[in-house]
PDB file of C-alpha atoms in Angstrom:
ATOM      1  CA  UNK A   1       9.965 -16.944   7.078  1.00 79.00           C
ATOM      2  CA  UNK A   2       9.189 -20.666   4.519  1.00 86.00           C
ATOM      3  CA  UNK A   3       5.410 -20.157   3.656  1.00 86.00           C
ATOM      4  CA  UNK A   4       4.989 -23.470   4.990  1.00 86.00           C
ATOM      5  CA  UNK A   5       5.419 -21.463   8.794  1.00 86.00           C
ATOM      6  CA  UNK A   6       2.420 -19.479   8.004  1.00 90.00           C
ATOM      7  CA  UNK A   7      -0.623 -20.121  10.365  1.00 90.00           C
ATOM      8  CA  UNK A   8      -3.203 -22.257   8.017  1.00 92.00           C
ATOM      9  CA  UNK A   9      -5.599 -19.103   8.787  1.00 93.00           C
ATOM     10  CA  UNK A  10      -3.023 -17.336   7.742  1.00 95.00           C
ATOM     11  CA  UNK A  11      -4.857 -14.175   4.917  1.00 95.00           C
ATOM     12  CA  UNK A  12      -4.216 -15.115   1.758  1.00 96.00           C
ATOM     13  CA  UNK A  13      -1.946 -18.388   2.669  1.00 95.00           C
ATOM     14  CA  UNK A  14      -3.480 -20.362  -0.421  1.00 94.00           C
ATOM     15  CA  UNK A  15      -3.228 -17.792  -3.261  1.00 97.00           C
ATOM     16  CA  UNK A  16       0.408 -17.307  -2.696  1.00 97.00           C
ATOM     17  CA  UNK A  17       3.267 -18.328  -4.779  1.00 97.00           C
ATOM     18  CA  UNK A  18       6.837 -18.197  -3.989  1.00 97.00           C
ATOM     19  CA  UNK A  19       8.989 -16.463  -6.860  1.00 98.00           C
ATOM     20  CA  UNK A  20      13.021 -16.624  -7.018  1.00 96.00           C
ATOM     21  CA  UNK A  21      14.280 -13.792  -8.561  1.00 96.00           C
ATOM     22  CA  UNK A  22      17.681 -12.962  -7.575  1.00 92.00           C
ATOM     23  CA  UNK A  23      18.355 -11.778  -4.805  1.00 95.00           C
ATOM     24  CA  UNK A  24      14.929 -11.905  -2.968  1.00 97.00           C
ATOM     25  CA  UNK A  25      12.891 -14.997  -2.620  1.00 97.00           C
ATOM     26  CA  UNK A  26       9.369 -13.313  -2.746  1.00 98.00           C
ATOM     27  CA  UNK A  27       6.308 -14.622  -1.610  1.00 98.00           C
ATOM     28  CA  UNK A  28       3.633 -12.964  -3.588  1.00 99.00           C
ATOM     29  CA  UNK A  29      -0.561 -13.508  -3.170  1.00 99.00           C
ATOM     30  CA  UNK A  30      -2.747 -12.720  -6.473  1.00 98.00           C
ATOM     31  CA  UNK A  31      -6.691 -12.883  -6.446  1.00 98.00           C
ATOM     32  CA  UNK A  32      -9.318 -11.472  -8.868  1.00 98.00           C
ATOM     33  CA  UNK A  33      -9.451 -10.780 -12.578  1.00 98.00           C
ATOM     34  CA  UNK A  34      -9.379  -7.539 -14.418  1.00 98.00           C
ATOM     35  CA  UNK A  35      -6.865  -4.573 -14.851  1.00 98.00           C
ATOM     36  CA  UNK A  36      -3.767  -5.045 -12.402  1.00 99.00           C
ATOM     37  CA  UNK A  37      -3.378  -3.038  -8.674  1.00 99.00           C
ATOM     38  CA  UNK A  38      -0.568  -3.136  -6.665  1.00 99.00           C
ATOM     39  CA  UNK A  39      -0.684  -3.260  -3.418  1.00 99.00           C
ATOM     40  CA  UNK A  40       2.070  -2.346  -0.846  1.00 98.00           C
ATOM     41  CA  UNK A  41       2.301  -2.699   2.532  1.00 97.00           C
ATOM     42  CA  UNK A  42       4.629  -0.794   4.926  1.00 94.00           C
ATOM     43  CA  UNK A  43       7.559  -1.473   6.889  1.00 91.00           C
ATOM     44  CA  UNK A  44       7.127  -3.873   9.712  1.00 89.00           C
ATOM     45  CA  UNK A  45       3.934  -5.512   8.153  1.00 94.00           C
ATOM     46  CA  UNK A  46       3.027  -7.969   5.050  1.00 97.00           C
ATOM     47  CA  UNK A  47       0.327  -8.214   2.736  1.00 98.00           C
ATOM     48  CA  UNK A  48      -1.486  -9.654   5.550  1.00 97.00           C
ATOM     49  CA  UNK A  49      -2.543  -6.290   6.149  1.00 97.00           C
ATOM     50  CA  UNK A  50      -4.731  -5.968   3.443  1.00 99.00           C
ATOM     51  CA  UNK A  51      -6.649  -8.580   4.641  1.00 98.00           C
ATOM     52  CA  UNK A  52      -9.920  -6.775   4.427  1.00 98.00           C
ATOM     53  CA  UNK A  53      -9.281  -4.388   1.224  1.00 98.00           C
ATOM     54  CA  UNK A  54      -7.877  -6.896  -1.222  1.00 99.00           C
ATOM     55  CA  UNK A  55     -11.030  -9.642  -1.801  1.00 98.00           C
ATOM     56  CA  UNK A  56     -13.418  -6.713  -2.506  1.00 99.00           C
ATOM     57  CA  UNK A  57     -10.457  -5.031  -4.963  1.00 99.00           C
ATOM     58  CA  UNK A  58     -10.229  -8.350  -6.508  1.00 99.00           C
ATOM     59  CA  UNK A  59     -14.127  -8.472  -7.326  1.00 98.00           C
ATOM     60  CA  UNK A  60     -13.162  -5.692  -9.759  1.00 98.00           C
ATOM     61  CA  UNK A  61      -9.314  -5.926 -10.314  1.00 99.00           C
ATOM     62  CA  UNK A  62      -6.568  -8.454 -10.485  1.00 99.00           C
ATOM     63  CA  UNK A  63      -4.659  -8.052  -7.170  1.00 99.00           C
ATOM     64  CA  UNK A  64      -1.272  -8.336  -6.659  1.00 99.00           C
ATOM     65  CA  UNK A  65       0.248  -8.378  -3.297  1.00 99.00           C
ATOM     66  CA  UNK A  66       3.613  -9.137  -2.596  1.00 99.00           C
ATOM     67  CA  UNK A  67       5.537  -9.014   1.156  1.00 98.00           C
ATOM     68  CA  UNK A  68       8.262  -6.921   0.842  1.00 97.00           C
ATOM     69  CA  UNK A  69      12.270  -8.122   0.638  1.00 97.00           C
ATOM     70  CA  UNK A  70      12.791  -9.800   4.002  1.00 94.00           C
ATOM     71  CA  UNK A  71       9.319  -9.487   5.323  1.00 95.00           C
ATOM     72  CA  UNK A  72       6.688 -12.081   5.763  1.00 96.00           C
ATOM     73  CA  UNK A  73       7.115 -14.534   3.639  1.00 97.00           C
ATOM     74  CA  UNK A  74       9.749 -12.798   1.270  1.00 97.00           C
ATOM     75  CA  UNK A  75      13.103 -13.678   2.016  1.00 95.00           C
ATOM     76  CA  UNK A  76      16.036 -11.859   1.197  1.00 92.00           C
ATOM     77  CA  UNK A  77      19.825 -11.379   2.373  1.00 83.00           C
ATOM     78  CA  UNK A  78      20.544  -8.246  -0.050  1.00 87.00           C
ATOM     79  CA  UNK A  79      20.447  -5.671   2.430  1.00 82.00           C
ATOM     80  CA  UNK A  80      21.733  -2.861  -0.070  1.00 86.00           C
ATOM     81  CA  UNK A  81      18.998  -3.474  -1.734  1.00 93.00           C
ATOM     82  CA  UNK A  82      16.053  -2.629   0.973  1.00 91.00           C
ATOM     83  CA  UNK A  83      15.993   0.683   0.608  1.00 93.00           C
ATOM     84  CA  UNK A  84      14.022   2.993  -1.624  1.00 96.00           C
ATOM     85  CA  UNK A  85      15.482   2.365  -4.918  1.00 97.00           C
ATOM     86  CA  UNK A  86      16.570  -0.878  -5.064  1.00 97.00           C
ATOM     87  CA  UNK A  87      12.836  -2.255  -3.895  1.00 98.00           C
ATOM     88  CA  UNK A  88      11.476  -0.181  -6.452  1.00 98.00           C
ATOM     89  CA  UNK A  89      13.505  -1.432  -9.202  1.00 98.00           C
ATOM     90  CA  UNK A  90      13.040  -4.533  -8.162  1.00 98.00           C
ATOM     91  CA  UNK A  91       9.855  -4.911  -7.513  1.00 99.00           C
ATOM     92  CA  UNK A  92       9.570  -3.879 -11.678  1.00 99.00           C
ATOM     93  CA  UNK A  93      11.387  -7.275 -12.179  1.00 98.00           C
ATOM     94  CA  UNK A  94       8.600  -8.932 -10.177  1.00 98.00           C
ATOM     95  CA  UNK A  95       6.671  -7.510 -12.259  1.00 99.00           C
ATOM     96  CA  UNK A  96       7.795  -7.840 -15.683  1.00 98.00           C
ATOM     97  CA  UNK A  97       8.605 -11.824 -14.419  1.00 98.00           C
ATOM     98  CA  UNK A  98       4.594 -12.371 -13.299  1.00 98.00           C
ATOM     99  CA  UNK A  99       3.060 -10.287 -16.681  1.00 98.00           C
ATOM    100  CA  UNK A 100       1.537  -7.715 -14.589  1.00 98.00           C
ATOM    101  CA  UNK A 101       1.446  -4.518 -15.454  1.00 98.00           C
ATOM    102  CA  UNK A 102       0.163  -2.135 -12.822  1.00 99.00           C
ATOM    103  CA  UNK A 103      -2.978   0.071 -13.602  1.00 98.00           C
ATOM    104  CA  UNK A 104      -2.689   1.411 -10.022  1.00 99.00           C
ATOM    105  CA  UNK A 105      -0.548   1.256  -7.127  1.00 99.00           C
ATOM    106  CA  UNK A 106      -1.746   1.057  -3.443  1.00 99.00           C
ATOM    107  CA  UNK A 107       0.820   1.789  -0.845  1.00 98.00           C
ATOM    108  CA  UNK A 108       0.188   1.812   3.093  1.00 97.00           C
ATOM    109  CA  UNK A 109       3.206   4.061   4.916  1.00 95.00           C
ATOM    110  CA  UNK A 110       6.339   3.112   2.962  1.00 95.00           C
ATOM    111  CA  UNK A 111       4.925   1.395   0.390  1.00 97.00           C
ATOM    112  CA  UNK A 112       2.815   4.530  -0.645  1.00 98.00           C
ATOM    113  CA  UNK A 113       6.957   6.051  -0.833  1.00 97.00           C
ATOM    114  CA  UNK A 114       7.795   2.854  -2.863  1.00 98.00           C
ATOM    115  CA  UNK A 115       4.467   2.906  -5.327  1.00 99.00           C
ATOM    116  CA  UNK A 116       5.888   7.036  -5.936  1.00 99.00           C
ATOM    117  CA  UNK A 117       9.106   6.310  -7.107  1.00 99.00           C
ATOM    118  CA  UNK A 118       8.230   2.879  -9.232  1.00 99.00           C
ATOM    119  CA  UNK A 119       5.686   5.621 -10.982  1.00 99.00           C
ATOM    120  CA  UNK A 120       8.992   7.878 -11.403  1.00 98.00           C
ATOM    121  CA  UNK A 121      11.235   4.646 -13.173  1.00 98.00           C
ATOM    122  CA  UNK A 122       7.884   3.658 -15.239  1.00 98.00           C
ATOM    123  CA  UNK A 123       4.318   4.907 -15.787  1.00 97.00           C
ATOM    124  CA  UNK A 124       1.736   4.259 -13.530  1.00 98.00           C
ATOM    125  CA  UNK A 125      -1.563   5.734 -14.009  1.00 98.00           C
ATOM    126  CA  UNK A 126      -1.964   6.308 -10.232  1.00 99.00           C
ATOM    127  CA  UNK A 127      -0.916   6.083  -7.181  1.00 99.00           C
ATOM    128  CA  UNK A 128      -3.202   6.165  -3.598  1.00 99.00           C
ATOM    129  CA  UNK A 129      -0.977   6.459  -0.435  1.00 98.00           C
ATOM    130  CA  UNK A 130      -3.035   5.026   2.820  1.00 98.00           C
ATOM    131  CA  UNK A 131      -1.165   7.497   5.603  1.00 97.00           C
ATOM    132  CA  UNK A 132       1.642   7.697   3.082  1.00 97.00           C
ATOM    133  CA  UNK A 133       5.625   7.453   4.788  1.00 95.00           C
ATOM    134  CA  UNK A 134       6.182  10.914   3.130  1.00 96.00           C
ATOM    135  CA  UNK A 135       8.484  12.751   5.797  1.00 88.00           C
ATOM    136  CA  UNK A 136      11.887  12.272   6.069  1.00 69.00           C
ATOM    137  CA  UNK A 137      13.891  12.000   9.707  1.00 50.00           C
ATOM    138  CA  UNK A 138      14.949  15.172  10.931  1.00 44.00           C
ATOM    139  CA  UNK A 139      17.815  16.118  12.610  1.00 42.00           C
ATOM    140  CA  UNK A 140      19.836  14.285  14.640  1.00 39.00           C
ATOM    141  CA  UNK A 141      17.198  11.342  13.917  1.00 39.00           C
ATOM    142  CA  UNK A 142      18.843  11.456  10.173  1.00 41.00           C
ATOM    143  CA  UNK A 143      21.905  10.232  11.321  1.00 42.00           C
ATOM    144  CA  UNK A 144      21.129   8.373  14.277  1.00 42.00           C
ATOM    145  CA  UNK A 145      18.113   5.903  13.434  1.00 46.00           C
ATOM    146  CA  UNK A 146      19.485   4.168  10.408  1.00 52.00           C
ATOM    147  CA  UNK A 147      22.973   3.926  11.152  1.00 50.00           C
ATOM    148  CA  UNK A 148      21.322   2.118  14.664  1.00 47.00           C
ATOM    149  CA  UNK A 149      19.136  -0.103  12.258  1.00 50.00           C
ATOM    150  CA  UNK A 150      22.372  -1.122   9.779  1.00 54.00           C
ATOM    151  CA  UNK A 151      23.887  -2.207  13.275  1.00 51.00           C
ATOM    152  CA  UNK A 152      20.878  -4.065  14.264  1.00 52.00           C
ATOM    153  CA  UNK A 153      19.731  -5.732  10.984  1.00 52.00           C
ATOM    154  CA  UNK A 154      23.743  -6.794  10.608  1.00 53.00           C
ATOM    155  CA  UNK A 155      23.896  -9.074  13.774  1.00 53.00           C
ATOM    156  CA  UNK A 156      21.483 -11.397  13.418  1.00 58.00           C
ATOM    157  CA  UNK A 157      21.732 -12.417  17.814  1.00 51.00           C
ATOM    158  CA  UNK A 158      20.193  -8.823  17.959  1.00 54.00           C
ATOM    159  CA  UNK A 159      17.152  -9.738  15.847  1.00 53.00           C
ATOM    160  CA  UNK A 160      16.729 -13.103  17.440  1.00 57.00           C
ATOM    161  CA  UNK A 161      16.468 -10.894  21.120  1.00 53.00           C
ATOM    162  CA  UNK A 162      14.444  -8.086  19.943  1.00 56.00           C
ATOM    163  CA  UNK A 163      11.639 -11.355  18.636  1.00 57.00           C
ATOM    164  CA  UNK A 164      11.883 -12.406  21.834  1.00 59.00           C
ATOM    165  CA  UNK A 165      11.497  -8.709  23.815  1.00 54.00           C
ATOM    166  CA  UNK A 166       8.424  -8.111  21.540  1.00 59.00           C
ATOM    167  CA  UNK A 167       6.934 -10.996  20.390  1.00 66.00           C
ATOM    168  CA  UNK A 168       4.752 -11.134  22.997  1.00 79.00           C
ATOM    169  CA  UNK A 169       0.746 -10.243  23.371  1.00 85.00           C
ATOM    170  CA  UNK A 170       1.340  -7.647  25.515  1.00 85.00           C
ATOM    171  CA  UNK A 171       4.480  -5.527  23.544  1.00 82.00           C
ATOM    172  CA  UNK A 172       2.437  -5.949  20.231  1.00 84.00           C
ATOM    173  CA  UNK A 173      -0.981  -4.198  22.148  1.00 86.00           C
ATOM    174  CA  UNK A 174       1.439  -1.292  23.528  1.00 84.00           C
ATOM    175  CA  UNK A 175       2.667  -1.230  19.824  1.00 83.00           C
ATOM    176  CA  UNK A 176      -0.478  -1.109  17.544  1.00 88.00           C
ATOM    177  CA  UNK A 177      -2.102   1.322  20.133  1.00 87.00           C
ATOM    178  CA  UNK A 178       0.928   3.482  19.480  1.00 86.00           C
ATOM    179  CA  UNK A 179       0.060   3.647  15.695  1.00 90.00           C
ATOM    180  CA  UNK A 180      -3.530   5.005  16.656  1.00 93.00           C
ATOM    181  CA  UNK A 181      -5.030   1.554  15.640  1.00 93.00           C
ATOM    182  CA  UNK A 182      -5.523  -1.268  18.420  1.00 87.00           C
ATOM    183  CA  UNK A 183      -6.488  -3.573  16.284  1.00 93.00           C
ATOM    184  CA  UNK A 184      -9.124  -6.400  17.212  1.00 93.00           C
ATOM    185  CA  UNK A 185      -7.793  -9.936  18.643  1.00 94.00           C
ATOM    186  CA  UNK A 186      -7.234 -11.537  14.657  1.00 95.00           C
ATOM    187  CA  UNK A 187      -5.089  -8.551  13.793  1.00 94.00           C
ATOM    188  CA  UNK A 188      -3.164  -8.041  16.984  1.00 93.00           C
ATOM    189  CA  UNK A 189      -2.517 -11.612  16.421  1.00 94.00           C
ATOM    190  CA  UNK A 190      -1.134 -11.508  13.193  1.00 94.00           C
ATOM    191  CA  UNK A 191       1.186  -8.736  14.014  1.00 92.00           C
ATOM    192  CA  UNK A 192       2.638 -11.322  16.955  1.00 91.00           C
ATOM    193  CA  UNK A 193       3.388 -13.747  14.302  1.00 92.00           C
ATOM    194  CA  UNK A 194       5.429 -11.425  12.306  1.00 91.00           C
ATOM    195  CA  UNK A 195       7.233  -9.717  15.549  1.00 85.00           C
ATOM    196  CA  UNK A 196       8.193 -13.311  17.017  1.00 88.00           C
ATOM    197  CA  UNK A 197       9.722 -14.023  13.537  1.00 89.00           C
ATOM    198  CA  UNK A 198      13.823 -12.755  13.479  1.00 86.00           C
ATOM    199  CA  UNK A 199      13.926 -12.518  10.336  1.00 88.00           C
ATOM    200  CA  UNK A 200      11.052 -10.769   9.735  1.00 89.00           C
ATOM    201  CA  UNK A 201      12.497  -8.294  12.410  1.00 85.00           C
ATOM    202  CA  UNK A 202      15.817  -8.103  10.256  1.00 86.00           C
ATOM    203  CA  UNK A 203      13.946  -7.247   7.171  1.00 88.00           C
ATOM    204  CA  UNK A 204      12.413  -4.618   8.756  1.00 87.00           C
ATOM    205  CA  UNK A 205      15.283  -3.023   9.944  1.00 84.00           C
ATOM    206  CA  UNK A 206      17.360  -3.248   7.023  1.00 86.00           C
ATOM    207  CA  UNK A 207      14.490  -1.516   4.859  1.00 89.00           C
ATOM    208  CA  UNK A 208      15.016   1.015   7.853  1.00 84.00           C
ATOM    209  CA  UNK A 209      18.962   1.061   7.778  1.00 81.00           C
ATOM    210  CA  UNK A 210      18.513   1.608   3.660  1.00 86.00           C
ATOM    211  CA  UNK A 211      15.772   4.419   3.813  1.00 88.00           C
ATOM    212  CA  UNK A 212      16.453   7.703   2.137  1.00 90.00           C
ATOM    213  CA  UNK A 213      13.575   9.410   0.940  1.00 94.00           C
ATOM    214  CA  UNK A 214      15.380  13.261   0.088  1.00 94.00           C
ATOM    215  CA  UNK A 215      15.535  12.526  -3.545  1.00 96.00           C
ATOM    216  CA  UNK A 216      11.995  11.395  -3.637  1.00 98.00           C
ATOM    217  CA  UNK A 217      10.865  14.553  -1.935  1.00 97.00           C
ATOM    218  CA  UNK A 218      13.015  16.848  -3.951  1.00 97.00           C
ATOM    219  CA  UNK A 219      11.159  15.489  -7.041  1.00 98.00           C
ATOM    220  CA  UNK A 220       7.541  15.537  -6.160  1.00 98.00           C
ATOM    221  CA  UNK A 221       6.529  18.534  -8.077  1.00 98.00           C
ATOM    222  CA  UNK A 222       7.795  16.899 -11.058  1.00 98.00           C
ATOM    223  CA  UNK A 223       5.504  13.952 -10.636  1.00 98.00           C
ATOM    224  CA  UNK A 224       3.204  12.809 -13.483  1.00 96.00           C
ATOM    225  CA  UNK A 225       1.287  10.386 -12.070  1.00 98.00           C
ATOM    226  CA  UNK A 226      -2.189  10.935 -10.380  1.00 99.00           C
ATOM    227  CA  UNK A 227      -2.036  10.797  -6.555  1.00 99.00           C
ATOM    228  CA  UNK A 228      -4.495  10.562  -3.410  1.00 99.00           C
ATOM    229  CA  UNK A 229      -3.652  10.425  -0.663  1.00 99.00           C
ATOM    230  CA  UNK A 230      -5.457   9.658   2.403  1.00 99.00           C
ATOM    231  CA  UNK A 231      -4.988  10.324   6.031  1.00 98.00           C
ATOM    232  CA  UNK A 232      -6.028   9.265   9.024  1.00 97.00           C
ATOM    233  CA  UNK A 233      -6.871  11.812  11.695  1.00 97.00           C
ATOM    234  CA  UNK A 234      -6.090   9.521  14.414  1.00 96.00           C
ATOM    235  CA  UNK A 235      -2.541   8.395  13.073  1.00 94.00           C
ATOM    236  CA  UNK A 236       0.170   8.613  15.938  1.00 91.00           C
ATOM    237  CA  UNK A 237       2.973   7.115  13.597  1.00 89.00           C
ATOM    238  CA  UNK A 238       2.563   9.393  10.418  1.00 92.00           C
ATOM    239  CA  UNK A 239       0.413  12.804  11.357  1.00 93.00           C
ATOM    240  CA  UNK A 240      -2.247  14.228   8.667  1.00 96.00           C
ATOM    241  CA  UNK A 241      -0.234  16.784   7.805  1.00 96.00           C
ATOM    242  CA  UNK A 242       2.953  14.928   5.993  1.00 96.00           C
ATOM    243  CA  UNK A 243      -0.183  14.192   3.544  1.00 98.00           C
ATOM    244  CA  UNK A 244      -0.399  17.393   3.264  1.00 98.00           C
ATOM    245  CA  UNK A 245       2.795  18.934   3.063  1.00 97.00           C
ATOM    246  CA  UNK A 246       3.359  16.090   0.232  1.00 98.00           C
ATOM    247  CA  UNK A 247       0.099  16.708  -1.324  1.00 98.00           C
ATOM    248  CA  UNK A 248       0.542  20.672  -1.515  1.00 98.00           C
ATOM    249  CA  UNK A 249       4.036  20.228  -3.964  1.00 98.00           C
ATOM    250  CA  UNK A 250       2.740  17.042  -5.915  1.00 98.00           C
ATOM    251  CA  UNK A 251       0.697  18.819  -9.194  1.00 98.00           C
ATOM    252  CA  UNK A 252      -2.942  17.703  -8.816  1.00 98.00           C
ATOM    253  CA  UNK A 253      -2.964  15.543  -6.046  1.00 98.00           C
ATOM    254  CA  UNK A 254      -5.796  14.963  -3.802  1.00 98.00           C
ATOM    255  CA  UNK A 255      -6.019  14.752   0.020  1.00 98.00           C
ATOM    256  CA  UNK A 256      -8.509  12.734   1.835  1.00 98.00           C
ATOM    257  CA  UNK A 257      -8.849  13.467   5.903  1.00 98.00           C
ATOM    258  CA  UNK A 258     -10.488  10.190   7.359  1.00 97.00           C
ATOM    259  CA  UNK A 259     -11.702  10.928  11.575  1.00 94.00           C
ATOM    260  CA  UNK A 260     -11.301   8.235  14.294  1.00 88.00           C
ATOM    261  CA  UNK A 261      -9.118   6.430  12.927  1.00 96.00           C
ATOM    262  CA  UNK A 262      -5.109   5.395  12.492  1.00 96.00           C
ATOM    263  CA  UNK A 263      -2.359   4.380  10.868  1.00 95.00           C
ATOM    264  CA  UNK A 264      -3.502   1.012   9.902  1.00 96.00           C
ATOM    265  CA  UNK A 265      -6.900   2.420   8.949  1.00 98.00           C
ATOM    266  CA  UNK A 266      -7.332   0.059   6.152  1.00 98.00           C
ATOM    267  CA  UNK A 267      -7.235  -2.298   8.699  1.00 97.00           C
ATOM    268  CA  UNK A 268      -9.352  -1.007  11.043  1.00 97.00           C
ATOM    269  CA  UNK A 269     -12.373  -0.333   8.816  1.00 97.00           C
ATOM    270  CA  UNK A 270     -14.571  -3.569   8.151  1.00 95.00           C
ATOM    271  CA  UNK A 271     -14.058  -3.049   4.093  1.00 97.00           C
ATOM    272  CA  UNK A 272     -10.663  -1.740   4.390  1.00 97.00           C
ATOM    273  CA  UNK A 273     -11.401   1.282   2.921  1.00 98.00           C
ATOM    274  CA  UNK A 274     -13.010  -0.515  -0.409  1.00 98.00           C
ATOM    275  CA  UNK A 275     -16.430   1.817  -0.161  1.00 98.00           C
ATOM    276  CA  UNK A 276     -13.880   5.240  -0.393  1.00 98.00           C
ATOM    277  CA  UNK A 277     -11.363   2.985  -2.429  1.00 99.00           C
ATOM    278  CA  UNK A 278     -13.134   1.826  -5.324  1.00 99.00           C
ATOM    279  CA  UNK A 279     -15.073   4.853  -6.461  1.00 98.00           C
ATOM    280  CA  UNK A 280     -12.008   6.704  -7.140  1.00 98.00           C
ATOM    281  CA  UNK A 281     -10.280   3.937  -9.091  1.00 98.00           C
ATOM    282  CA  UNK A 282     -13.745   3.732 -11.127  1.00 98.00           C
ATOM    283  CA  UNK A 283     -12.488   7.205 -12.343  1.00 97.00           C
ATOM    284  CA  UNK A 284      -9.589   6.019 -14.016  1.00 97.00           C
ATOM    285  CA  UNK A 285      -9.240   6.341 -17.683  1.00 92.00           C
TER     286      UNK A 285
END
């Protein structure tokens, strides 16, 4: 969606800038001064989501979040680049174009799979995955769920219906509850914004239709890069243990379990996770 369609209480709405680099129109927020962080968000959301963990980050750090090709804010057509690979690389222009050179990558779900491989293409002193997107489909479901997303992200009548089939108060509740994290009023009403948006819904899908995470995988045990990940106990989207299955063939990297809550714990938690977050960064050479 224009920036200009965000609500005026919209998180973040007046630090953002939008940034054409072929092909994506991105719409990227920066706050704070100090050594750069990335954050990420995951598929289906925006940086909205770090609503609560970026303005304590950016007491300490320069934060950098960007909505992902075709989501929020960020506009793109370039489906073949939505998956894996081409966001990475892509997201390196970004950053190369805006100076910023990240110290630290933050990824929620995806974007915790996205913050891995940009630390495979260039260094990255670390990477923390919030319920990292670390499992691949299996099965059946390999085939099946992004050949259905190419069909739906390609006709753009589909989008415009599915907006209307969930963009309403109730669908979004049945949704977020399904992650493991209701969500209070503000942030159930966010997430209605972005579902009653068809492009956002496109977006979303085509990231889906372009997602291939076996390479990724393959190479985790040759990963340099410092990792921690952390993991919600109450996460019905990605379970504890694709943390830990990850964590156990990634050299050195830490798990952290985190009880009661889900998959959007960073946006459950009043500080978004700073209190846990920002100790461990502190570590950092």
């Amino acid at each position: 969606m224009e920036p200009a369609r965000l609500p005026p209480d919209w998180p973040f709405r007046g630090l953002g800038q939008r940034v054409a680099l072929a092909p994506h129109r991105w719409w990227v927020v920066t706050m704070g001064e100090g050594p750069d962080l990335l954050l990420l968000h995951g598929t289906g959301a925006s940086g909205h989501s770090f609503r609560r963990l970026a303005p304590l980050l950016a007491q300490h750090y320069r934060v950098i979040i960007p909505d992902l090709p075709g989501q929020g804010a960020s506009q793109s057509r370039a489906m073949g680049r939505m998956g894996l690979d081409g966001m990475a690389e892509d997201l390196w222009t970004l950053m190369d174009h805006l100076g910023v050179t990240p110290k630290a990558v933050i990824g929620h779900s995806a974007g915790a799979a996205i913050g891995l491989r940009m630390a495979e293409l260039r260094p990255i002193q670390a990477v923390i995955g919030l319920n990292a997107a670390l499992g691949g489909f299996d099965g059946l479901a390999a085939l099946l769920f992004p050949a259905i997303a190419r069909t739906l992200a390609a006709a753009p009548f589909l989008a415009r219906a599915a907006a209307r089939l969930s963009g309403t108060p109730a669908s979004v509740a049945r949704l977020l509850a399904g992650t493991g994290s209701p969500l209070d009023a503000e942030g159930r009403g966010q997430y209605l914004r972005l579902v009653q948006d068809p492009d956002h819904i496109s977006g979303a899908l085509a990231m889906m239709a372009g997602w291939r995470l076996e390479g990724l995988l393959q190479r985790l045990p040759q990963t340099r890069t410092r990792v921690w990940l952390i993991a919600s106990e109450g996460d019905r989207a990605v379970p504890p243990r694709v943390s830990d299955q990850a964590a156990a063939r990634i050299p050195g990297a830490e798990v952290t379990h985190l009880a009661k809550l889900g998959h959007l714990a960073h946006e459950e938690a009043t500080d978004g996770l700073a209190s846990l977050i920002l100790p461990w960064l502190s570590t950092l050479p």
